[in-house]
Coordinates of C-alpha atoms and ligand atoms in Angstrom, one line a residue:
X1 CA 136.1 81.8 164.8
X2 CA 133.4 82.9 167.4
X3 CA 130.3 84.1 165.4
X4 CA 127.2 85.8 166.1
X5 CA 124.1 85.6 163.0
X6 CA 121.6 87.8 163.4
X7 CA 118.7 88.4 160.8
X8 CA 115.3 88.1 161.0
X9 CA 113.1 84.9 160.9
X10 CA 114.2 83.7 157.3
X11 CA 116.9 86.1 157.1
X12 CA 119.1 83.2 156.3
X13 CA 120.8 82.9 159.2
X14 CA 120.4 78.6 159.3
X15 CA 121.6 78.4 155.8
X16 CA 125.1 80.0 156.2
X17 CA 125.5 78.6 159.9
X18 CA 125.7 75.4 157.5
X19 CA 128.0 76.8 155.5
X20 CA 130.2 78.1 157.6
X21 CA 130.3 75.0 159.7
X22 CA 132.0 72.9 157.1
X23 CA 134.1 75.9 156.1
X24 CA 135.5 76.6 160.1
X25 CA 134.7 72.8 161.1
X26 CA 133.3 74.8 164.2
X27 CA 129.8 74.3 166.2
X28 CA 126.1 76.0 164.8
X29 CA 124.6 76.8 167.8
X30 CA 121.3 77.1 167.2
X31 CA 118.7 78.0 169.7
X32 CA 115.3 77.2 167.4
X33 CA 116.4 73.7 166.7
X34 CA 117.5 73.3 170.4
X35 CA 114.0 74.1 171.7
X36 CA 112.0 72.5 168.7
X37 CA 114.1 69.3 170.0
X38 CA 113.2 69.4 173.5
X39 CA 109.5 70.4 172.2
X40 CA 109.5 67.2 170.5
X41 CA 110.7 65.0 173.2
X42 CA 108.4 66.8 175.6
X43 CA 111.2 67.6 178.0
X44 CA 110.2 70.2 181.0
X45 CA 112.0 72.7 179.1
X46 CA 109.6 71.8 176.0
X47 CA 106.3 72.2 177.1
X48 CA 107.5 75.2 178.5
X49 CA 108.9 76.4 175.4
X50 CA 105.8 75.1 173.0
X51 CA 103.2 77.8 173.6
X52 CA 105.6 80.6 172.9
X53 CA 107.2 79.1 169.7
X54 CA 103.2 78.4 168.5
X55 CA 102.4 81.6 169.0
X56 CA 105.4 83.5 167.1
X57 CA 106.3 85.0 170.9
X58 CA 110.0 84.5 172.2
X59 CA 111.3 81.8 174.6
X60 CA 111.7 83.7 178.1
X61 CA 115.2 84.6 178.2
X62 CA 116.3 82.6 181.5
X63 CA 115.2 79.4 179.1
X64 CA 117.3 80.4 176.5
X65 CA 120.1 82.1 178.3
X66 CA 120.9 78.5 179.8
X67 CA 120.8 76.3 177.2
X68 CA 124.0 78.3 175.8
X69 CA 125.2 78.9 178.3
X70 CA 125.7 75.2 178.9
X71 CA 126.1 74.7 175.2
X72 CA 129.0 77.1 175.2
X73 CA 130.9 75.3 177.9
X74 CA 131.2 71.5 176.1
X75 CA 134.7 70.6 174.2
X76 CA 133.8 71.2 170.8
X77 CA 133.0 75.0 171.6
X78 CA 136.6 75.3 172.1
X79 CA 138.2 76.7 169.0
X80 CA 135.0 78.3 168.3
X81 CA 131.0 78.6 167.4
X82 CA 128.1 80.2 165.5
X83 CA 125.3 81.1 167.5
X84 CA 122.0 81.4 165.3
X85 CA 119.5 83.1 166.7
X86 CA 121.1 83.9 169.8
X87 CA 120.9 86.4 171.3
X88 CA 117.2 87.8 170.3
X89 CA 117.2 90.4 173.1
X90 CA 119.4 93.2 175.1
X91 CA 119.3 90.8 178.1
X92 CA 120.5 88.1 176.3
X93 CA 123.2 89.7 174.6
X94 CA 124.5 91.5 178.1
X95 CA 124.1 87.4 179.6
X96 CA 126.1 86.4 176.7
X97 CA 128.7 89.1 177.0
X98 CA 129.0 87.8 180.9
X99 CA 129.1 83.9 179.7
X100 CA 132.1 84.9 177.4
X101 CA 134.0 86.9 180.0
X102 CA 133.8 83.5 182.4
X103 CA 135.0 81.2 179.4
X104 CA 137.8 83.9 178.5
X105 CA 136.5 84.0 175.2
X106 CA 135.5 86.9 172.8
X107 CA 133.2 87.6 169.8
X108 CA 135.1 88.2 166.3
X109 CA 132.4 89.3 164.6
X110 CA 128.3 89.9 164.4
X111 CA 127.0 89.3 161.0
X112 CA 123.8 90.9 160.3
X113 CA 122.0 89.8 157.2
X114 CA 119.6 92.5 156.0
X115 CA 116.4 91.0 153.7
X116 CA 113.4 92.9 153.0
X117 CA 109.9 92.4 154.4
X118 CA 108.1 90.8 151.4
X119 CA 111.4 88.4 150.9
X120 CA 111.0 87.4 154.1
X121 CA 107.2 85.9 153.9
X122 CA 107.8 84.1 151.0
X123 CA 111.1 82.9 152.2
X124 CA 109.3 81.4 155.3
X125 CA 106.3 80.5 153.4
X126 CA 108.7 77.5 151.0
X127 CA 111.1 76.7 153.8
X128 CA 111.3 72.9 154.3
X129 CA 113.5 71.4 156.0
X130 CA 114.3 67.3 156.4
X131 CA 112.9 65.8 159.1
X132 CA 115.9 63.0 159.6
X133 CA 119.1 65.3 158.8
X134 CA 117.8 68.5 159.8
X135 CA 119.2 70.0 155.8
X136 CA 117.1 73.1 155.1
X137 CA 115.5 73.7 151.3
X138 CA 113.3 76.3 149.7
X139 CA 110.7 75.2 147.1
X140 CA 111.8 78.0 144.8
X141 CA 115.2 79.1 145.5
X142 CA 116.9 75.7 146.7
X143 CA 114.8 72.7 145.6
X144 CA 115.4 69.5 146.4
X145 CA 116.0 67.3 143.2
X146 CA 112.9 64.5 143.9
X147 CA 110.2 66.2 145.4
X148 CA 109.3 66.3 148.8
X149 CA 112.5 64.4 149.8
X150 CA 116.4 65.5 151.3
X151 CA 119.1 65.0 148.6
X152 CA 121.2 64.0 151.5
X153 CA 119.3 61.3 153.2
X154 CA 115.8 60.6 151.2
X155 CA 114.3 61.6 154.7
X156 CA 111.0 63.6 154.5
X157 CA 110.9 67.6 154.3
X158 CA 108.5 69.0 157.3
X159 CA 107.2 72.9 157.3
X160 CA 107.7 73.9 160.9
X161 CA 104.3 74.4 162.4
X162 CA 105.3 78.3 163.1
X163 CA 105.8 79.2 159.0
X164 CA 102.5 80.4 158.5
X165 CA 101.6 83.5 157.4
X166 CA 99.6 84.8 160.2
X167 CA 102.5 83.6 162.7
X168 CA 105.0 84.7 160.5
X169 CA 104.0 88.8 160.6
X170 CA 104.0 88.0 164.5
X171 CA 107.7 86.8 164.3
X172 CA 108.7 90.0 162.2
X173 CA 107.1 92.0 164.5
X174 CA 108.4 90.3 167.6
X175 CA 111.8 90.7 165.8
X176 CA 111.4 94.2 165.1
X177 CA 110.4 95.4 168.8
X178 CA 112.9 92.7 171.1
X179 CA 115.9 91.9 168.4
X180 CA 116.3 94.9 166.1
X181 CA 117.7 97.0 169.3
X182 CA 120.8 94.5 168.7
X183 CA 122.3 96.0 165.4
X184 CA 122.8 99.1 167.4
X185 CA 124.2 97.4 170.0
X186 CA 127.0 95.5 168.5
X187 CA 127.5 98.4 166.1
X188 CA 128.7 100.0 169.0
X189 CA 130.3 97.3 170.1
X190 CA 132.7 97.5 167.0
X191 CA 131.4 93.9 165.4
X192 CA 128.8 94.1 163.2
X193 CA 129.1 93.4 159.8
X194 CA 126.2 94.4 157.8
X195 CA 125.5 91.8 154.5
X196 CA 123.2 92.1 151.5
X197 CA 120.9 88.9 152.6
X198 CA 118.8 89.4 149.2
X199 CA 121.6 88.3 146.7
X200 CA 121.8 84.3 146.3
X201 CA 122.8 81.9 149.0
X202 CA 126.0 81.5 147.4
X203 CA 127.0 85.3 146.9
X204 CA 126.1 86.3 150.6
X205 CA 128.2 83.3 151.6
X206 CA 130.7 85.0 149.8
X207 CA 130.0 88.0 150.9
X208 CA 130.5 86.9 154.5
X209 CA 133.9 85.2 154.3
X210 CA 135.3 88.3 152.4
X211 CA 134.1 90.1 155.6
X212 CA 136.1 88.0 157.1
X213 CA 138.8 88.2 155.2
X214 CA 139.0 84.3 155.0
X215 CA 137.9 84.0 151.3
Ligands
ADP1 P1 116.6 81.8 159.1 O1 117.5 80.7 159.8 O2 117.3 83.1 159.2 O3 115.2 81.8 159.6 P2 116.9 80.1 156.8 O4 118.3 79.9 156.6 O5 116.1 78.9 157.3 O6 116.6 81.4 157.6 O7 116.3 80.5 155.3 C1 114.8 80.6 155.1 C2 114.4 80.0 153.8 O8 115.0 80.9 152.7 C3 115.0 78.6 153.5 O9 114.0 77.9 152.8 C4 116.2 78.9 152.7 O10 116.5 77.8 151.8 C5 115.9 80.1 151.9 N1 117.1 81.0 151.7 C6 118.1 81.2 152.6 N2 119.0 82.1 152.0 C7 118.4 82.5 150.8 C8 118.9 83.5 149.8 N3 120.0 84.2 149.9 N4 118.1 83.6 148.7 C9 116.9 82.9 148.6 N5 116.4 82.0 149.5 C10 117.2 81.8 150.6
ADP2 P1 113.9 81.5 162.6 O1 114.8 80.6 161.9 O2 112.6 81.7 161.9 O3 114.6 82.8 162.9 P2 114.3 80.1 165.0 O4 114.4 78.6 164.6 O5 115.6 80.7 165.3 O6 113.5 80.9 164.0 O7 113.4 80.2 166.3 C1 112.0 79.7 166.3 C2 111.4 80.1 167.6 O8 112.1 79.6 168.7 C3 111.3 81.6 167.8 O9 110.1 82.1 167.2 C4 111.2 81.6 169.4 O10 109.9 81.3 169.8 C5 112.1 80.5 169.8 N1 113.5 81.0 170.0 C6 114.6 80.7 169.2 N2 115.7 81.3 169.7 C7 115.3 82.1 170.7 C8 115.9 83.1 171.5 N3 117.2 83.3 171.4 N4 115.2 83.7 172.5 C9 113.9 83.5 172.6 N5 113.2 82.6 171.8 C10 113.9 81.9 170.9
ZN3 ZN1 118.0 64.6 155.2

């Protein structure tokens, strides 16, 4: 299963990538945690990165482009992927139509999950996430049992230093002018599939595999 996720920021998108990783046993590929990696280990590619993802901007697209495009190539890319939040612009998504042709492979399917604009902020606003395992949370609508810590691993849940409200509207809006072109483009492309993203985590996963026709 090749997969695209698109959404906005807080759309959702990490949370059913985890999903449908243990359901396809396929790679998430996801561009944010790639870059908020090499941020941390102050890689070239990092400090390059940083002042962008501060300031709610996006990564220039040669940046991202290559990362999957490497990503893409390794072994376990083979029977398949789920790109989340890749690609954010018409340039990436015409780079990753090219990178596809190369590796003779072929999307099966966009999914676009659809969530309001007030949703959104206080989605963002309670997203933790642990800082060992990576396993996301929300304060309201997915607690973690013992408070401030991962039911997986005990590790520490971390805000990411870009969920704040002023950088958050930026994000949306950045979203709106440089990603929102997209729906129309794989609409025409045949492969989007539009979900409900406001019903429960467990419903649009649902909602998703029946799209599939995999439920
Ligand atoms: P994205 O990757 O699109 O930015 P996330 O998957 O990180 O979004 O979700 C953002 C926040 O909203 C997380 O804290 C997550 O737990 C929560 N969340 C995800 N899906 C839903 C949902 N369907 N209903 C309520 N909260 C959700
Ligand atoms: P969210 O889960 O809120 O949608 P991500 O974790 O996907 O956010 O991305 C966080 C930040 O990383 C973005 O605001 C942007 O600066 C950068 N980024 C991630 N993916 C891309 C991309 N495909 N193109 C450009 N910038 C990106
Ligand atoms: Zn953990």
């Amino acid at each position: 299963m090749k997969l695209v996720l698109l959404g906005p920021p807080g759309a959702g998108k990490g949370t059913q990538a985890a999903m449908l990783v243990k359901k396809f046993a396929i790679p998430q590929i996801s561009t944010g945690d790639m870059l908020r990696t090499a941020v941390s280990g102050q890689t070239p590619m990092g400090i390059k990165a940083k002042g962008y993802m501060d300031a709610g901007d996006l990564v220039p697209d040669e940046v991202v482009v290559g990362i999957v495009r490497e990503r893409l190539q390794q072994v376990d890319c083979a029977t398949g992927f789920i790109l989340d939040g890749f690609p954010r612009t018409v340039p990436q998504a015409d780079a990753l139509k090219l990178n596809l042709v190369e590796l003779s492979k072929e999307l099966d399917a966009v999914i676009s999950l659809d969530v309001d604009i007030d949703s959104l902020v206080e989605r963002l606003t309670g997203r933790r996430s642990c800082g060992d395992c990576g396993k996301g949370f929300h304060l309201k609508f997915d607690p973690p049992g013992a408070d401030g810590k991962c039911d997986v691993c005990s590790g520490e849940l971390k805000q990411r230093a870009d969920d704040q409200e002023e950088t958050i509207r930026k994000r949306m809006a950045v979203y709106h002018q440089q990603t929102a072109p997209l729906e129309d483009y794989y609409r025409q492309a045949g492969l989007l599939i539009a979900v409900d993203g406001m019903a429960e985590i467990t419903s649009v996963q649902q909602q998703i595999l029946m799209a599939l026709q995999v439920a």
